[in-house]
Amino acid sequence: MPRLFKGQALHVVEEHQLVPQIVQEVTEAAKTAIDAKGSFSLCVARPVIPALKDLSPEALDWSKVSVFFTGELLGANKAYTEALEAFCRKCGIQGVFYPILRPLFSTGSGLPPFAVKEAAAAYDALLRNHPSIDNSGKVPSFDLVLLGLGDDGHIGSLQPESQEIRAKGEAMLSICQPGKNEIAASMDLICAAKRAIVMASGSPKKDALRQALSKVHGPYDCPAALVKAQSTSWFVDKAAFGDFDRTSTLHGGLPSMLPMERLEELKETARKLCAPGKGFLAADESAGPWLRAGHAEAAQIPDVIENRAAYRSLCFSTPGLSESISGVILHWETLFQEDATGKAMVDIIKGNGMIPGIKVDKGYNKKGIWGTSTGPLGHPEVATLGLDDLQQRCQQAYKEGARFAKWRNVLQMDPAKGLPSELAIKDTVHTLARYASICQSEGLVPIVEPEIVPNGDHDIYYCAEVTSKVLAAQFKALSAHHVYLEGAVLKPNMVKNGLGGPKATAETIATLTCQTLLRTVPPSMPGIFFLSGETALNEDNEEEATINLSTMNSLFAGKLPWHLSFSYGKALQKTCIVTWLGKAENVDAAQKALKARAKANSDACFGKYKAGSCASVGTDGNVMQAAGPY
């Protein structure tokens, strides 16, 4: 029985059985197609042509079989010649199809690009008009494509990171290289086949096979990983299979105890969270968010569960919010909460096209870590609580519908006292890595949030130095704890000056922040979602956060390997809260304010936000809010 990997069958056989198995599969596929429609179309890669040498002339009516090629070196005619010699003459196959311009190319391989393009176009036309091929879709569909895996993961002449992999809607591609001009089937054509068989033999194929089947690498660094026909089978010998069982899930050191299906789920959730132009609504306050908005009048709204439910349902049901928001971070109370009509908050979020997430840390004790110095927050350095029962709470959150989680650790800066201390940094990165590994084991994508608060009088350069040091330590800890980066996201602070320090421009903030991230964050992490951080009382925190994000994405457009976005709380909600003020008649206006600020930050993800174009309450009513756990 074959093993199953993400809907693909994997047959592992002894080396001497591999070719007979392939011959049997091709013969049976041909019989089935001929019985069903009177013909069989086979597309074959040149490296696997020799595997068909043992086709039996008596096995079926081979005159109803048409053979095509996934790649051909023009001028050399290798696939055409080898197919004739290996099995076509012996079996009496009527059509070994090659471009109608073939005679032109028999003179040598030094062909001009235009001639290669003409050959590809001719082959494309032949495919789209041949009676043995299903042309009911946008791309011709063969009955069977037979491929061989290259040592570097290439397939059917499609090489790693080649531009040809990205071709959409084409059937045949022209690949022009000095001294090696060829035409090849596109990945779209390969994947349109009713069935694909990939063959791999020999120990040199081990790494490529593992890479192709795991499907957790970059989208174009292993073309074989992209093969996904209507039905795909892999036939490999034991030398190529090697120790796949033991190492197939060792991605970035991840233990094999985590199933492939869980890795794929984490990666897919992270991909959705990192959708272009989208960020997070951080709605994970323990009390009413109006108490942390830093606005005098809003702070007077009674903090009762009815008001919290009313406000949260207002936010989550905002029409069109999912155009800018991919995920909503909830407090534990909200995960189980309903609106006034009895509808679960989680269902409101999902029904509005967003993914529910959950804050799982339990804050910290302000008594702090014994022996550490008191920082700008007015207490010693702290350790975040909640690891003791995290596994069980993650299980419960997943069951309730959450698909990602957040954990916040806090570090203080004071250059005179050497804060953050080495002890606090080590505790922070270890705790966050431990939390992240637990979340992934239960199916939750972890948001890793080592927050370095801006309280203090330091300049932006000290923040850059500390942020770089912390992030470098954080990713070392994530590696040590076997965290799967493709299924996680980062929520860092922006590199900014201290609240009482010299004011830095948005350009300086953007430059130092992105430089720090480029030096410390691996490209395998799909997304970075900034927290907005505190701002001075004479600053509009909503506008500042949006401008900073937009400046980063404008100055570093095309230079960043991750989705650079937002995970804002009060920087998304302040104007919404002040518009609402706890009154039912203000709900519609409050929702419009929330959607407008979310759209502004969506524009910022593309570096296109225009300062002042989104209305906000500005600095009116600004008051200092309580710092600390929430």
GROMACS .gro file of C-alpha atoms in nm, residues 163-510:
model
  348
  163GLN     CA    1   1.126   3.247  -1.417
  164GLU     CA    2   0.953   2.980  -1.626
  165ILE     CA    3   0.795   2.827  -1.314
  166ARG     CA    4   0.587   3.139  -1.273
  167ALA     CA    5   0.431   3.122  -1.621
  168LYS     CA    6   0.052   3.117  -1.602
  169GLY     CA    7  -0.187   2.976  -1.860
  170GLU     CA    8   0.084   2.870  -2.106
  171ALA     CA    9   0.134   2.514  -2.220
  172MET     CA   10   0.484   2.510  -2.371
  173LEU     CA   11   0.768   2.741  -2.269
  174SER     CA   12   1.077   2.851  -2.457
  175ILE     CA   13   1.389   2.827  -2.242
  176CYS     CA   14   1.676   3.012  -2.408
  177GLN     CA   15   2.023   2.958  -2.266
  178PRO     CA   16   2.368   2.984  -2.428
  179GLY     CA   17   2.429   2.655  -2.606
  180LYS     CA   18   2.119   2.494  -2.457
  181ASN     CA   19   1.793   2.602  -2.612
  182GLU     CA   20   1.489   2.394  -2.529
  183ILE     CA   21   1.115   2.390  -2.503
  184ALA     CA   22   0.944   2.256  -2.193
  185ALA     CA   23   0.601   2.194  -2.054
  186SER     CA   24   0.486   2.460  -1.809
  187MET     CA   25   0.401   2.378  -1.450
  188ASP     CA   26   0.039   2.460  -1.536
  189LEU     CA   27   0.047   2.193  -1.809
  190ILE     CA   28   0.201   1.936  -1.574
  191CYS     CA   29  -0.054   2.009  -1.302
  192ALA     CA   30  -0.346   1.996  -1.547
  193ALA     CA   31  -0.277   1.627  -1.618
  194LYS     CA   32  -0.530   1.373  -1.505
  195ARG     CA   33  -0.242   1.187  -1.344
  196ALA     CA   34   0.126   1.253  -1.281
  197ILE     CA   35   0.389   0.996  -1.184
  198VAL     CA   36   0.722   1.115  -1.048
  199MET     CA   37   1.010   0.869  -1.038
  200ALA     CA   38   1.319   0.903  -0.818
  201SER     CA   39   1.605   0.656  -0.783
  202GLY     CA   40   1.941   0.660  -0.608
  203SER     CA   41   2.070   0.819  -0.289
  204PRO     CA   42   2.161   1.153  -0.459
  205LYS     CA   43   1.785   1.217  -0.478
  206LYS     CA   44   1.729   1.194  -0.101
  207ASP     CA   45   1.742   1.564  -0.021
  208ALA     CA   46   1.538   1.666  -0.325
  209LEU     CA   47   1.274   1.402  -0.245
  210ARG     CA   48   1.243   1.520   0.114
  211GLN     CA   49   1.218   1.878  -0.001
  212ALA     CA   50   0.957   1.801  -0.266
  213LEU     CA   51   0.729   1.594  -0.043
  214SER     CA   52   0.751   1.815   0.263
  215LYS     CA   53   0.632   2.123   0.069
  216VAL     CA   54   0.747   2.356   0.346
  217HIS     CA   55   1.024   2.533   0.157
  218GLY     CA   56   1.016   2.840  -0.062
  219PRO     CA   57   0.758   2.827  -0.342
  220TYR     CA   58   1.010   2.805  -0.624
  221ASP     CA   59   1.325   2.650  -0.475
  222CYS     CA   60   1.202   2.299  -0.551
  223PRO     CA   61   0.984   2.281  -0.865
  224ALA     CA   62   0.898   1.915  -0.798
  225ALA     CA   63   0.714   2.029  -0.485
  226LEU     CA   64   0.470   2.219  -0.709
  227VAL     CA   65   0.359   1.910  -0.902
  228LYS     CA   66  -0.004   1.859  -0.815
  229ALA     CA   67  -0.198   1.692  -1.093
  230GLN     CA   68  -0.553   1.566  -1.046
  231SER     CA   69  -0.384   1.254  -0.911
  232THR     CA   70  -0.014   1.244  -0.827
  233SER     CA   71   0.195   0.938  -0.742
  234TRP     CA   72   0.560   0.906  -0.646
  235PHE     CA   73   0.756   0.589  -0.721
  236VAL     CA   74   1.092   0.588  -0.546
  237ASP     CA   75   1.348   0.326  -0.461
  238LYS     CA   76   1.476   0.275  -0.107
  239ALA     CA   77   1.804   0.450  -0.179
  240ALA     CA   78   1.620   0.771  -0.269
  241PHE     CA   79   1.378   0.728   0.018
  242GLY     CA   80   1.665   0.693   0.264
  243ASP     CA   81   1.567   0.790   0.617
  244PHE     CA   82   1.265   0.993   0.511
  245ASP     CA   83   1.047   0.851   0.790
  246ARG     CA   84   1.285   0.985   1.051
  247THR     CA   85   1.369   1.317   0.891
  248SER     CA   86   1.069   1.416   0.681
  249THR     CA   87   0.937   1.649   0.948
  250LEU     CA   88   1.272   1.781   1.067
  251HIS     CA   89   1.218   2.124   0.917
  252GLY     CA   90   1.436   2.372   1.096
  253GLY     CA   91   1.497   2.115   1.369
  254LEU     CA   92   1.128   2.048   1.427
  255PRO     CA   93   1.068   1.714   1.600
  256SER     CA   94   0.922   1.434   1.393
  257MET     CA   95   0.650   1.391   1.655
  258LEU     CA   96   0.464   1.683   1.494
  259PRO     CA   97   0.265   1.539   1.200
  260MET     CA   98   0.305   1.673   0.849
  261GLU     CA   99  -0.063   1.766   0.848
  262ARG     CA  100  -0.010   1.991   1.150
  263LEU     CA  101   0.281   2.167   0.980
  264GLU     CA  102   0.073   2.224   0.670
  265GLU     CA  103  -0.215   2.360   0.878
  266LEU     CA  104   0.013   2.603   1.063
  267LYS     CA  105   0.170   2.720   0.740
  268GLU     CA  106  -0.168   2.772   0.575
  269THR     CA  107  -0.304   2.968   0.872
  270ALA     CA  108   0.006   3.187   0.873
  271ARG     CA  109  -0.034   3.241   0.500
  272LYS     CA  110  -0.392   3.361   0.546
  273LEU     CA  111  -0.293   3.588   0.834
  274CYS     CA  112  -0.022   3.741   0.612
  275ALA     CA  113  -0.259   3.821   0.325
  276PRO     CA  114  -0.139   4.132   0.135
  277GLY     CA  115  -0.260   4.456   0.289
  278LYS     CA  116  -0.403   4.293   0.600
  279GLY     CA  117  -0.313   4.305   0.968
  280PHE     CA  118  -0.445   4.222   1.313
  281LEU     CA  119  -0.704   4.392   1.530
  282ALA     CA  120  -0.564   4.352   1.882
  283ALA     CA  121  -0.880   4.325   2.092
  284ASP     CA  122  -0.725   4.132   2.380
  285GLU     CA  123  -0.763   4.382   2.665
  286SER     CA  124  -0.875   4.226   2.992
  287ALA     CA  125  -1.086   4.531   3.074
  288GLY     CA  126  -1.279   4.759   2.845
  289PRO     CA  127  -1.039   4.887   2.576
  290TRP     CA  128  -1.160   5.240   2.640
  291LEU     CA  129  -0.963   5.235   2.967
  292ARG     CA  130  -0.638   5.195   2.771
  293ALA     CA  131  -0.723   5.433   2.488
  294GLY     CA  132  -0.564   5.726   2.672
  295HIS     CA  133  -0.870   5.949   2.634
  296ALA     CA  134  -1.027   6.129   2.928
  297GLU     CA  135  -1.393   6.110   2.823
  298ALA     CA  136  -1.372   5.750   2.697
  299ALA     CA  137  -1.227   5.641   3.030
  300GLN     CA  138  -1.564   5.725   3.192
  301ILE     CA  139  -1.749   5.445   3.007
  302PRO     CA  140  -1.852   5.188   3.274
  303ASP     CA  141  -1.632   4.879   3.253
  304VAL     CA  142  -1.901   4.610   3.277
  305ILE     CA  143  -1.934   4.288   3.080
  306GLU     CA  144  -2.239   4.416   2.892
  307ASN     CA  145  -2.045   4.715   2.760
  308ARG     CA  146  -1.747   4.501   2.672
  309ALA     CA  147  -1.971   4.265   2.475
  310ALA     CA  148  -2.148   4.553   2.302
  311TYR     CA  149  -1.824   4.716   2.197
  312ARG     CA  150  -1.656   4.396   2.084
  313SER     CA  151  -1.953   4.290   1.872
  314LEU     CA  152  -1.956   4.641   1.723
  315CYS     CA  153  -1.596   4.597   1.612
  316PHE     CA  154  -1.615   4.238   1.493
  317SER     CA  155  -1.932   4.292   1.288
  318THR     CA  156  -1.805   4.605   1.113
  319PRO     CA  157  -1.903   4.561   0.745
  320GLY     CA  158  -1.604   4.507   0.519
  321LEU     CA  159  -1.351   4.496   0.804
  322SER     CA  160  -1.194   4.180   0.659
  323GLU     CA  161  -1.076   4.385   0.363
  324SER     CA  162  -0.802   4.515   0.594
  325ILE     CA  163  -0.802   4.275   0.891
  326SER     CA  164  -0.701   3.909   0.863
  327GLY     CA  165  -0.705   3.814   1.231
  328VAL     CA  166  -0.858   3.932   1.558
  329ILE     CA  167  -0.674   3.874   1.886
  330LEU     CA  168  -0.918   3.801   2.169
  331HIS     CA  169  -0.902   3.802   2.545
  332TRP     CA  170  -0.998   3.474   2.712
  333GLU     CA  171  -1.333   3.626   2.817
  334THR     CA  172  -1.416   3.714   2.458
  335LEU     CA  173  -1.341   3.365   2.328
  336PHE     CA  174  -1.652   3.240   2.509
  337GLN     CA  175  -1.857   3.560   2.488
  338GLU     CA  176  -2.179   3.625   2.297
  339ASP     CA  177  -2.338   3.944   2.172
  340ALA     CA  178  -2.675   4.073   2.291
  341THR     CA  179  -2.857   3.842   2.047
  342GLY     CA  180  -2.675   3.531   2.171
  343LYS     CA  181  -2.436   3.498   1.877
  344ALA     CA  182  -2.086   3.385   1.968
  345MET     CA  183  -1.811   3.641   1.913
  346VAL     CA  184  -1.598   3.377   1.741
  347ASP     CA  185  -1.880   3.314   1.492
  348ILE     CA  186  -1.918   3.687   1.429
  349ILE     CA  187  -1.547   3.711   1.348
  350LYS     CA  188  -1.544   3.407   1.120
  351GLY     CA  189  -1.868   3.511   0.954
  352ASN     CA  190  -1.711   3.847   0.875
  353GLY     CA  191  -1.417   3.680   0.699
  354MET     CA  192  -1.152   3.699   0.973
  355ILE     CA  193  -0.958   3.445   1.181
  356PRO     CA  194  -1.002   3.437   1.560
  357GLY     CA  195  -0.690   3.438   1.775
  358ILE     CA  196  -0.636   3.429   2.150
  359LYS     CA  197  -0.410   3.600   2.405
  360VAL     CA  198  -0.275   3.321   2.623
  361ASP     CA  199  -0.022   3.488   2.853
  362LYS     CA  200  -0.133   3.575   3.206
  363GLY     CA  201   0.052   3.903   3.237
  364TYR     CA  202   0.323   3.958   3.496
  365ASN     CA  203   0.373   4.042   3.860
  366LYS     CA  204   0.511   4.395   3.905
  367LYS     CA  205   0.730   4.275   4.190
  368GLY     CA  206   0.939   4.150   3.902
  369ILE     CA  207   1.247   3.932   3.885
  370TRP     CA  208   1.428   3.937   4.217
  371GLY     CA  209   1.755   4.128   4.205
  372THR     CA  210   1.685   4.325   3.887
  373SER     CA  211   1.683   4.704   3.865
  374THR     CA  212   1.375   4.922   3.856
  375GLY     CA  213   1.313   5.052   3.506
  376PRO     CA  214   1.115   5.341   3.353
  377LEU     CA  215   0.785   5.159   3.423
  378GLY     CA  216   0.847   5.202   3.795
  379HIS     CA  217   0.909   4.837   3.879
  380PRO     CA  218   1.186   4.578   3.834
  381GLU     CA  219   1.226   4.373   3.519
  382VAL     CA  220   0.947   4.118   3.485
  383ALA     CA  221   0.872   3.763   3.374
  384THR     CA  222   0.544   3.677   3.202
  385LEU     CA  223   0.326   3.408   3.359
  386GLY     CA  224   0.110   3.131   3.212
  387LEU     CA  225   0.325   2.841   3.096
  388ASP     CA  226   0.204   2.603   3.367
  389ASP     CA  227  -0.131   2.519   3.206
  390LEU     CA  228  -0.069   2.656   2.856
  391GLN     CA  229  -0.097   2.319   2.680
  392GLN     CA  230  -0.450   2.262   2.810
  393ARG     CA  231  -0.560   2.618   2.737
  394CYS     CA  232  -0.428   2.598   2.381
  395GLN     CA  233  -0.624   2.276   2.329
  396GLN     CA  234  -0.938   2.446   2.457
  397ALA     CA  235  -0.883   2.760   2.248
  398TYR     CA  236  -0.837   2.555   1.932
  399LYS     CA  237  -1.158   2.367   2.008
  400GLU     CA  238  -1.342   2.697   2.048
  401GLY     CA  239  -1.226   2.815   1.706
  402ALA     CA  240  -0.901   3.006   1.769
  403ARG     CA  241  -0.630   2.940   1.513
  404PHE     CA  242  -0.350   3.164   1.635
  405ALA     CA  243  -0.227   3.291   1.970
  406LYS     CA  244  -0.041   3.582   2.127
  407TRP     CA  245   0.202   3.602   2.417
  408ARG     CA  246   0.358   3.931   2.526
  409ASN     CA  247   0.682   3.966   2.718
  410VAL     CA  248   0.792   4.311   2.833
  411LEU     CA  249   1.143   4.453   2.847
  412GLN     CA  250   1.243   4.798   2.977
  413MET     CA  251   1.523   5.021   2.847
  414ASP     CA  252   1.759   5.234   3.055
  415PRO     CA  253   2.112   5.282   2.921
  416ALA     CA  254   2.241   5.413   3.253
  417LYS     CA  255   2.131   5.093   3.433
  418GLY     CA  256   2.213   4.860   3.146
  419LEU     CA  257   1.850   4.763   3.093
  420PRO     CA  258   1.734   4.531   2.967
  421SER     CA  259   1.964   4.299   3.161
  422GLU     CA  260   2.101   3.976   3.017
  423LEU     CA  261   1.885   3.789   3.268
  424ALA     CA  262   1.563   3.957   3.152
  425ILE     CA  263   1.647   3.900   2.784
  426LYS     CA  264   1.721   3.532   2.843
  427ASP     CA  265   1.399   3.486   3.040
  428THR     CA  266   1.196   3.667   2.772
  429VAL     CA  267   1.324   3.475   2.471
  430HIS     CA  268   1.310   3.138   2.649
  431THR     CA  269   0.952   3.194   2.765
  432LEU     CA  270   0.837   3.308   2.422
  433ALA     CA  271   1.004   3.013   2.251
  434ARG     CA  272   0.851   2.768   2.496
  435TYR     CA  273   0.509   2.925   2.445
  436ALA     CA  274   0.549   2.914   2.066
  437SER     CA  275   0.638   2.544   2.061
  438ILE     CA  276   0.340   2.457   2.281
  439CYS     CA  277   0.105   2.658   2.059
  440GLN     CA  278   0.225   2.483   1.745
  441SER     CA  279   0.184   2.141   1.902
  442GLU     CA  280  -0.186   2.227   1.947
  443GLY     CA  281  -0.241   2.382   1.603
  444LEU     CA  282  -0.216   2.751   1.695
  445VAL     CA  283   0.011   2.985   1.500
  446PRO     CA  284   0.208   3.173   1.766
  447ILE     CA  285   0.257   3.549   1.762
  448VAL     CA  286   0.599   3.599   1.921
  449GLU     CA  287   0.596   3.937   2.097
  450PRO     CA  288   0.912   4.051   2.275
  451GLU     CA  289   0.793   4.407   2.347
  452ILE     CA  290   1.062   4.659   2.435
  453VAL     CA  291   0.860   4.946   2.578
  454PRO     CA  292   0.947   5.305   2.476
  455ASN     CA  293   0.921   5.450   2.826
  456GLY     CA  294   1.235   5.646   2.916
  457ASP     CA  295   1.459   5.926   2.790
  458HIS     CA  296   1.687   5.721   2.564
  459ASP     CA  297   1.746   5.804   2.198
  460ILE     CA  298   1.641   5.590   1.900
  461TYR     CA  299   1.990   5.445   1.855
  462TYR     CA  300   1.983   5.278   2.194
  463CYS     CA  301   1.647   5.125   2.101
  464ALA     CA  302   1.799   4.996   1.776
  465GLU     CA  303   2.088   4.838   1.965
  466VAL     CA  304   1.861   4.669   2.218
  467THR     CA  305   1.604   4.555   1.961
  468SER     CA  306   1.876   4.393   1.751
  469LYS     CA  307   2.019   4.215   2.055
  470VAL     CA  308   1.678   4.089   2.169
  471LEU     CA  309   1.565   3.966   1.827
  472ALA     CA  310   1.893   3.784   1.764
  473ALA     CA  311   1.851   3.606   2.098
  474GLN     CA  312   1.484   3.539   2.025
  475PHE     CA  313   1.543   3.351   1.700
  476LYS     CA  314   1.824   3.153   1.855
  477ALA     CA  315   1.579   3.044   2.126
  478LEU     CA  316   1.307   2.964   1.873
  479SER     CA  317   1.551   2.737   1.692
  480ALA     CA  318   1.653   2.566   2.016
  481HIS     CA  319   1.285   2.497   2.092
  482HIS     CA  320   1.222   2.356   1.742
  483VAL     CA  321   0.970   2.623   1.647
  484TYR     CA  322   0.853   2.602   1.286
  485LEU     CA  323   0.907   2.958   1.160
  486GLU     CA  324   0.687   2.916   0.853
  487GLY     CA  325   0.398   2.860   1.093
  488ALA     CA  326   0.465   3.157   1.323
  489VAL     CA  327   0.470   3.539   1.304
  490LEU     CA  328   0.659   3.810   1.490
  491LYS     CA  329   0.513   4.109   1.675
  492PRO     CA  330   0.801   4.342   1.760
  493ASN     CA  331   0.824   4.701   1.868
  494MET     CA  332   0.921   4.960   1.613
  495VAL     CA  333   1.266   5.109   1.668
  496LYS     CA  334   1.173   5.448   1.818
  497ASN     CA  335   1.309   5.704   2.060
  498GLY     CA  336   1.207   5.696   2.426
  499LEU     CA  337   0.894   5.892   2.510
  500GLY     CA  338   1.112   6.156   2.677
  501GLY     CA  339   1.403   6.128   2.436
  502PRO     CA  340   1.498   6.322   2.120
  503LYS     CA  341   1.216   6.292   1.866
  504ALA     CA  342   1.309   6.084   1.560
  505THR     CA  343   1.152   6.135   1.218
  506ALA     CA  344   0.933   5.872   1.051
  507GLU     CA  345   1.212   5.816   0.795
  508THR     CA  346   1.466   5.746   1.070
  509ILE     CA  347   1.223   5.516   1.251
  510ALA     CA  348   1.151   5.328   0.929
   0.00000   0.00000   0.00000
